[in-house]
Amino acid sequence: MKTTISSLLKIYENGEKFTVLTCYDAIFATLLTDCGVDVLLVGDSLGNVIQGEETTLSVTLENMIYHTRCVARGADEAFIMVDMPFGTSQLSPEHTFENARQLIAAGAHMVKIEGGRIMADTIQFLTKRGIPVCAHIGLMPQSIHQLGGYKIQGNTETSAKQLLEDAQILEKSGANLLLMEVIPASLAKQITETLSIPTIGIGAGIDCTAQVLVLHDMLGIYKKKKSKFIKNFMTESHSIREAVCNYVKAVKSGQFPDKEHEFQ
């Protein structure tokens, strides 16, 4: 059965968890879908793991369209979410809509947009015109130079309050999902309990509705500095397929992430 926003919401309403992994090609799209991954994220992380860049900032809309088409050809049942790369959602709601439209035409079912309350008007513009949106707060790789590096967000009283307010504003603007990256587990829990939409965590603790990892990190094949929230599922598996299936089981059962993968 094909995964849709409605089926993801049903999982959420039943108090269950769903799984997300990044995906960039047709072969892995088929494998991940067969293993029960609910959402395939065509991430701008392809800049790091596919193109070998230090950041995601050089990834273009054309890159994302190409990889979205590849994933769509291999994913019959999974829900496809696609990052809007740097510079494609920051100018105006109208400009963002045109870029998002091209991603939807390529096979995306939802776009993901980095940014807090400043993106509320844009998200509202898109969702009112039929384009589902996952908002992304916390550590935002597209803002890495402004943030001063890849480090925890929301770890002060002021910044935690701002992230909670941003989450509430983005939900009111029409965001269908909220992704939180590298924030204290207690804050992610508070935000998840405050909102009435599903949350996706990466380095945000166990209490999010769903978890996401970069595929290459989860398989232990990206050899650059390993972040605290990453678990290499290949160490206890005999094949890539088994590792992905074990990831799905661990997320759905609440075994991943555990305390060693959380930020306090």
Short mmCIF file of C-alpha atoms in Angstrom, two decimals:
data_model
loop_
_atom_site.label_atom_id
_atom_site.label_comp_id
_atom_site.label_asym_id
_atom_site.label_seq_id
_atom_site.Cartn_x
_atom_site.Cartn_y
_atom_site.Cartn_z
CA MET A 1 0.00 0.00 0.00
CA LYS A 2 1.37 3.42 -0.95
CA THR A 3 2.39 5.71 1.89
CA THR A 4 0.65 9.11 1.86
CA ILE A 5 0.32 12.06 4.19
CA SER A 6 -2.93 10.52 5.42
CA SER A 7 -1.25 7.22 6.29
CA LEU A 8 1.60 9.02 8.06
CA LEU A 9 -0.95 10.97 10.09
CA LYS A 10 -2.73 7.73 10.95
CA ILE A 11 0.54 6.27 12.26
CA TYR A 12 0.99 9.43 14.33
CA GLU A 13 -2.57 9.38 15.66
CA ASN A 14 -2.12 5.74 16.69
CA GLY A 15 0.88 6.73 18.79
CA GLU A 16 3.25 4.77 16.57
CA LYS A 17 6.50 5.79 14.88
CA PHE A 18 7.50 5.98 11.23
CA THR A 19 10.87 5.82 9.55
CA VAL A 20 12.77 8.12 7.20
CA LEU A 21 16.07 7.61 5.37
CA THR A 22 17.81 9.68 2.73
CA CYS A 23 17.82 8.22 -0.76
CA TYR A 24 19.32 9.42 -4.03
CA ASP A 25 18.80 6.69 -6.65
CA ALA A 26 16.36 4.09 -7.97
CA ILE A 27 18.13 0.96 -6.68
CA PHE A 28 18.22 2.14 -3.08
CA ALA A 29 14.68 3.49 -3.41
CA THR A 30 13.50 -0.04 -4.16
CA LEU A 31 15.58 -1.61 -1.39
CA LEU A 32 14.50 0.91 1.26
CA THR A 33 10.86 0.56 0.27
CA ASP A 34 11.09 -3.24 0.43
CA CYS A 35 12.50 -2.94 3.96
CA GLY A 36 9.55 -0.84 5.08
CA VAL A 37 11.05 2.65 5.17
CA ASP A 38 8.01 4.94 5.15
CA VAL A 39 9.57 8.15 3.82
CA LEU A 40 12.45 8.55 1.38
CA LEU A 41 14.17 11.92 1.79
CA VAL A 42 15.96 13.11 -1.32
CA GLY A 43 18.27 15.27 0.76
CA ASP A 44 20.59 18.03 -0.29
CA SER A 45 23.04 15.95 1.76
CA LEU A 46 23.80 14.51 -1.68
CA GLY A 47 26.22 17.41 -1.88
CA ASN A 48 28.27 15.69 0.84
CA VAL A 49 27.82 11.97 0.17
CA ILE A 50 27.37 11.94 -3.63
CA GLN A 51 29.24 15.02 -4.85
CA GLY A 52 31.98 15.06 -2.17
CA GLU A 53 31.41 18.68 -1.16
CA GLU A 54 32.10 20.02 2.33
CA THR A 55 28.62 21.58 2.62
CA THR A 56 25.22 21.34 0.97
CA LEU A 57 25.36 24.90 -0.34
CA SER A 58 26.48 24.08 -3.88
CA VAL A 59 23.56 21.71 -4.58
CA THR A 60 21.31 23.06 -7.32
CA LEU A 61 17.64 22.71 -8.10
CA GLU A 62 18.63 20.76 -11.21
CA ASN A 63 20.57 18.31 -9.03
CA MET A 64 17.51 17.77 -6.83
CA ILE A 65 15.18 17.32 -9.80
CA TYR A 66 17.50 14.69 -11.30
CA HIS A 67 17.80 12.66 -8.10
CA THR A 68 14.08 12.99 -7.35
CA ARG A 69 13.30 11.44 -10.73
CA CYS A 70 15.74 8.61 -10.03
CA VAL A 71 14.18 7.86 -6.63
CA ALA A 72 10.63 8.10 -7.98
CA ARG A 73 11.40 5.42 -10.57
CA GLY A 74 12.42 2.98 -7.85
CA ALA A 75 9.86 3.79 -5.15
CA ASP A 76 6.42 2.37 -5.78
CA GLU A 77 5.05 2.65 -2.26
CA ALA A 78 7.23 5.02 -0.18
CA PHE A 79 6.45 8.69 0.39
CA ILE A 80 9.05 10.94 -1.27
CA MET A 81 10.13 14.13 0.49
CA VAL A 82 12.65 16.42 -1.21
CA ASP A 83 14.86 19.18 0.15
CA MET A 84 14.58 22.60 -1.42
CA PRO A 85 18.26 23.46 -1.92
CA PHE A 86 19.91 26.68 -0.83
CA GLY A 87 18.64 29.74 -2.68
CA THR A 88 15.42 28.16 -3.97
CA SER A 89 13.11 29.09 -1.08
CA GLN A 90 14.55 32.33 0.25
CA LEU A 91 13.49 34.95 -2.32
CA SER A 92 9.68 35.05 -2.33
CA PRO A 93 6.73 32.70 -1.89
CA GLU A 94 6.01 32.89 -5.62
CA HIS A 95 9.60 32.02 -6.52
CA THR A 96 9.57 29.16 -4.01
CA PHE A 97 6.30 27.82 -5.42
CA GLU A 98 7.73 27.62 -8.93
CA ASN A 99 10.80 25.75 -7.67
CA ALA A 100 8.68 23.43 -5.52
CA ARG A 101 6.36 22.80 -8.46
CA GLN A 102 9.29 21.46 -10.47
CA LEU A 103 10.21 19.06 -7.67
CA ILE A 104 6.62 17.84 -7.40
CA ALA A 105 6.53 17.34 -11.17
CA ALA A 106 9.72 15.26 -10.88
CA GLY A 107 8.06 12.89 -8.40
CA ALA A 108 8.19 14.52 -4.96
CA HIS A 109 5.17 14.24 -2.68
CA MET A 110 6.39 16.92 -0.26
CA VAL A 111 9.16 19.50 -0.06
CA LYS A 112 11.30 20.29 2.98
CA ILE A 113 12.24 23.88 3.76
CA GLU A 114 14.84 25.02 6.28
CA GLY A 115 14.09 28.03 8.45
CA GLY A 116 12.03 29.19 11.40
CA ARG A 117 9.25 31.75 11.54
CA ILE A 118 10.74 33.73 8.66
CA MET A 119 9.52 30.95 6.34
CA ALA A 120 5.93 30.97 7.67
CA ASP A 121 4.45 33.08 4.86
CA THR A 122 6.19 30.94 2.24
CA ILE A 123 4.96 27.70 3.79
CA GLN A 124 1.43 29.07 3.98
CA PHE A 125 1.62 30.11 0.31
CA LEU A 126 2.71 26.62 -0.75
CA THR A 127 0.34 24.57 1.37
CA LYS A 128 -2.68 26.64 0.33
CA ARG A 129 -1.77 25.83 -3.27
CA GLY A 130 -1.51 22.10 -2.80
CA ILE A 131 2.18 21.57 -2.06
CA PRO A 132 2.78 19.76 1.26
CA VAL A 133 5.69 21.06 3.33
CA CYS A 134 7.96 19.70 6.03
CA ALA A 135 9.48 22.57 8.01
CA HIS A 136 13.04 22.17 9.32
CA ILE A 137 14.37 23.87 12.48
CA GLY A 138 17.33 23.49 14.82
CA LEU A 139 20.63 22.87 13.09
CA MET A 140 20.10 23.95 9.49
CA PRO A 141 22.97 22.92 7.19
CA GLN A 142 22.09 25.64 4.67
CA SER A 143 22.76 28.25 7.37
CA ILE A 144 25.98 26.66 8.55
CA HIS A 145 28.09 29.78 8.06
CA GLN A 146 25.66 31.93 10.01
CA LEU A 147 25.38 29.32 12.78
CA GLY A 148 29.15 29.10 13.07
CA GLY A 149 29.45 25.37 12.46
CA TYR A 150 27.65 22.10 13.03
CA LYS A 151 26.70 22.44 16.69
CA ILE A 152 23.73 21.94 18.99
CA GLN A 153 20.88 24.45 18.82
CA GLY A 154 18.30 25.39 21.45
CA ASN A 155 20.59 24.71 24.39
CA THR A 156 19.95 28.03 26.12
CA GLU A 157 16.69 29.24 27.63
CA THR A 158 16.34 31.97 25.01
CA SER A 159 17.11 29.81 21.99
CA ALA A 160 14.90 26.98 23.26
CA LYS A 161 11.99 29.40 23.66
CA GLN A 162 12.54 30.68 20.13
CA LEU A 163 12.58 27.17 18.64
CA LEU A 164 9.36 26.26 20.45
CA GLU A 165 7.69 29.44 19.20
CA ASP A 166 9.03 28.83 15.67
CA ALA A 167 7.56 25.32 15.70
CA GLN A 168 4.14 26.61 16.74
CA ILE A 169 4.20 29.36 14.11
CA LEU A 170 5.22 26.91 11.36
CA GLU A 171 2.42 24.53 12.32
CA LYS A 172 -0.10 27.39 12.15
CA SER A 173 1.29 28.36 8.74
CA GLY A 174 0.28 24.94 7.40
CA ALA A 175 3.41 22.80 7.75
CA ASN A 176 2.43 19.14 7.54
CA LEU A 177 5.54 17.82 9.31
CA LEU A 178 8.35 19.33 11.38
CA LEU A 179 11.95 18.11 11.28
CA MET A 180 14.19 19.00 14.23
CA GLU A 181 17.96 18.58 13.94
CA VAL A 182 20.54 18.50 16.75
CA ILE A 183 18.57 19.97 19.63
CA PRO A 184 18.26 18.79 23.25
CA ALA A 185 16.07 15.70 23.59
CA SER A 186 14.00 17.39 26.30
CA LEU A 187 13.21 20.34 24.00
CA ALA A 188 12.29 18.02 21.13
CA LYS A 189 9.96 16.16 23.49
CA GLN A 190 8.32 19.43 24.56
CA ILE A 191 7.85 20.56 20.96
CA THR A 192 6.47 17.18 19.90
CA GLU A 193 3.96 17.20 22.75
CA THR A 194 2.94 20.80 22.00
CA LEU A 195 2.25 20.31 18.29
CA SER A 196 -0.56 18.41 16.61
CA ILE A 197 1.57 17.42 13.58
CA PRO A 198 4.20 14.65 13.43
CA THR A 199 7.82 15.49 14.19
CA ILE A 200 10.94 13.96 12.67
CA GLY A 201 14.14 13.90 14.67
CA ILE A 202 17.80 13.69 13.76
CA GLY A 203 19.87 14.18 16.86
CA ALA A 204 16.69 15.19 18.68
CA GLY A 205 16.01 12.22 20.95
CA ILE A 206 13.57 9.34 21.13
CA ASP A 207 10.31 11.25 21.63
CA CYS A 208 9.88 12.47 18.05
CA THR A 209 7.22 10.80 15.92
CA ALA A 210 9.83 9.64 13.40
CA GLN A 211 13.59 9.40 12.96
CA VAL A 212 15.80 10.14 9.97
CA LEU A 213 19.44 9.41 9.20
CA VAL A 214 21.59 9.94 6.14
CA LEU A 215 21.75 6.54 4.44
CA HIS A 216 25.54 6.61 4.09
CA ASP A 217 25.92 7.37 7.82
CA MET A 218 23.55 4.58 8.82
CA LEU A 219 25.59 2.15 6.69
CA GLY A 220 28.90 3.44 8.08
CA ILE A 221 30.34 4.29 4.67
CA TYR A 222 30.68 8.06 5.06
CA LYS A 223 34.11 8.35 6.60
CA LYS A 224 34.17 11.98 7.68
CA LYS A 225 33.65 13.02 11.31
CA LYS A 226 30.87 10.98 12.88
CA SER A 227 28.16 12.89 14.72
CA LYS A 228 26.92 11.75 18.12
CA PHE A 229 23.43 10.95 16.84
CA ILE A 230 24.62 8.46 14.19
CA LYS A 231 24.48 4.69 14.63
CA ASN A 232 26.20 2.36 12.18
CA PHE A 233 23.64 -0.40 11.63
CA MET A 234 26.07 -2.42 9.49
CA THR A 235 28.09 -3.46 12.55
CA GLU A 236 25.33 -5.87 13.62
CA SER A 237 24.16 -6.86 10.13
CA HIS A 238 25.35 -9.19 7.38
CA SER A 239 24.06 -7.14 4.44
CA ILE A 240 22.85 -3.69 3.50
CA ARG A 241 19.29 -4.98 3.31
CA GLU A 242 19.52 -6.41 6.82
CA ALA A 243 20.99 -3.15 8.15
CA VAL A 244 18.13 -1.11 6.70
CA CYS A 245 15.54 -3.55 8.03
CA ASN A 246 17.19 -3.43 11.46
CA TYR A 247 17.04 0.37 11.37
CA VAL A 248 13.31 0.23 10.63
CA LYS A 249 12.73 -2.22 13.49
CA ALA A 250 14.83 -0.17 15.92
CA VAL A 251 12.97 3.07 15.18
CA LYS A 252 9.50 1.55 15.26
CA SER A 253 10.20 -0.31 18.51
CA GLY A 254 11.69 2.76 20.20
CA GLN A 255 15.16 1.21 20.52
CA PHE A 256 16.77 3.93 18.40
CA PRO A 257 17.89 6.49 19.26
CA ASP A 258 19.00 5.72 22.80
CA LYS A 259 20.68 7.94 25.40
CA GLU A 260 24.11 7.79 23.77
CA HIS A 261 22.66 9.42 20.63
CA GLU A 262 20.90 12.29 22.46
CA PHE A 263 21.93 15.84 23.22
CA GLN A 264 21.11 17.20 26.66
#
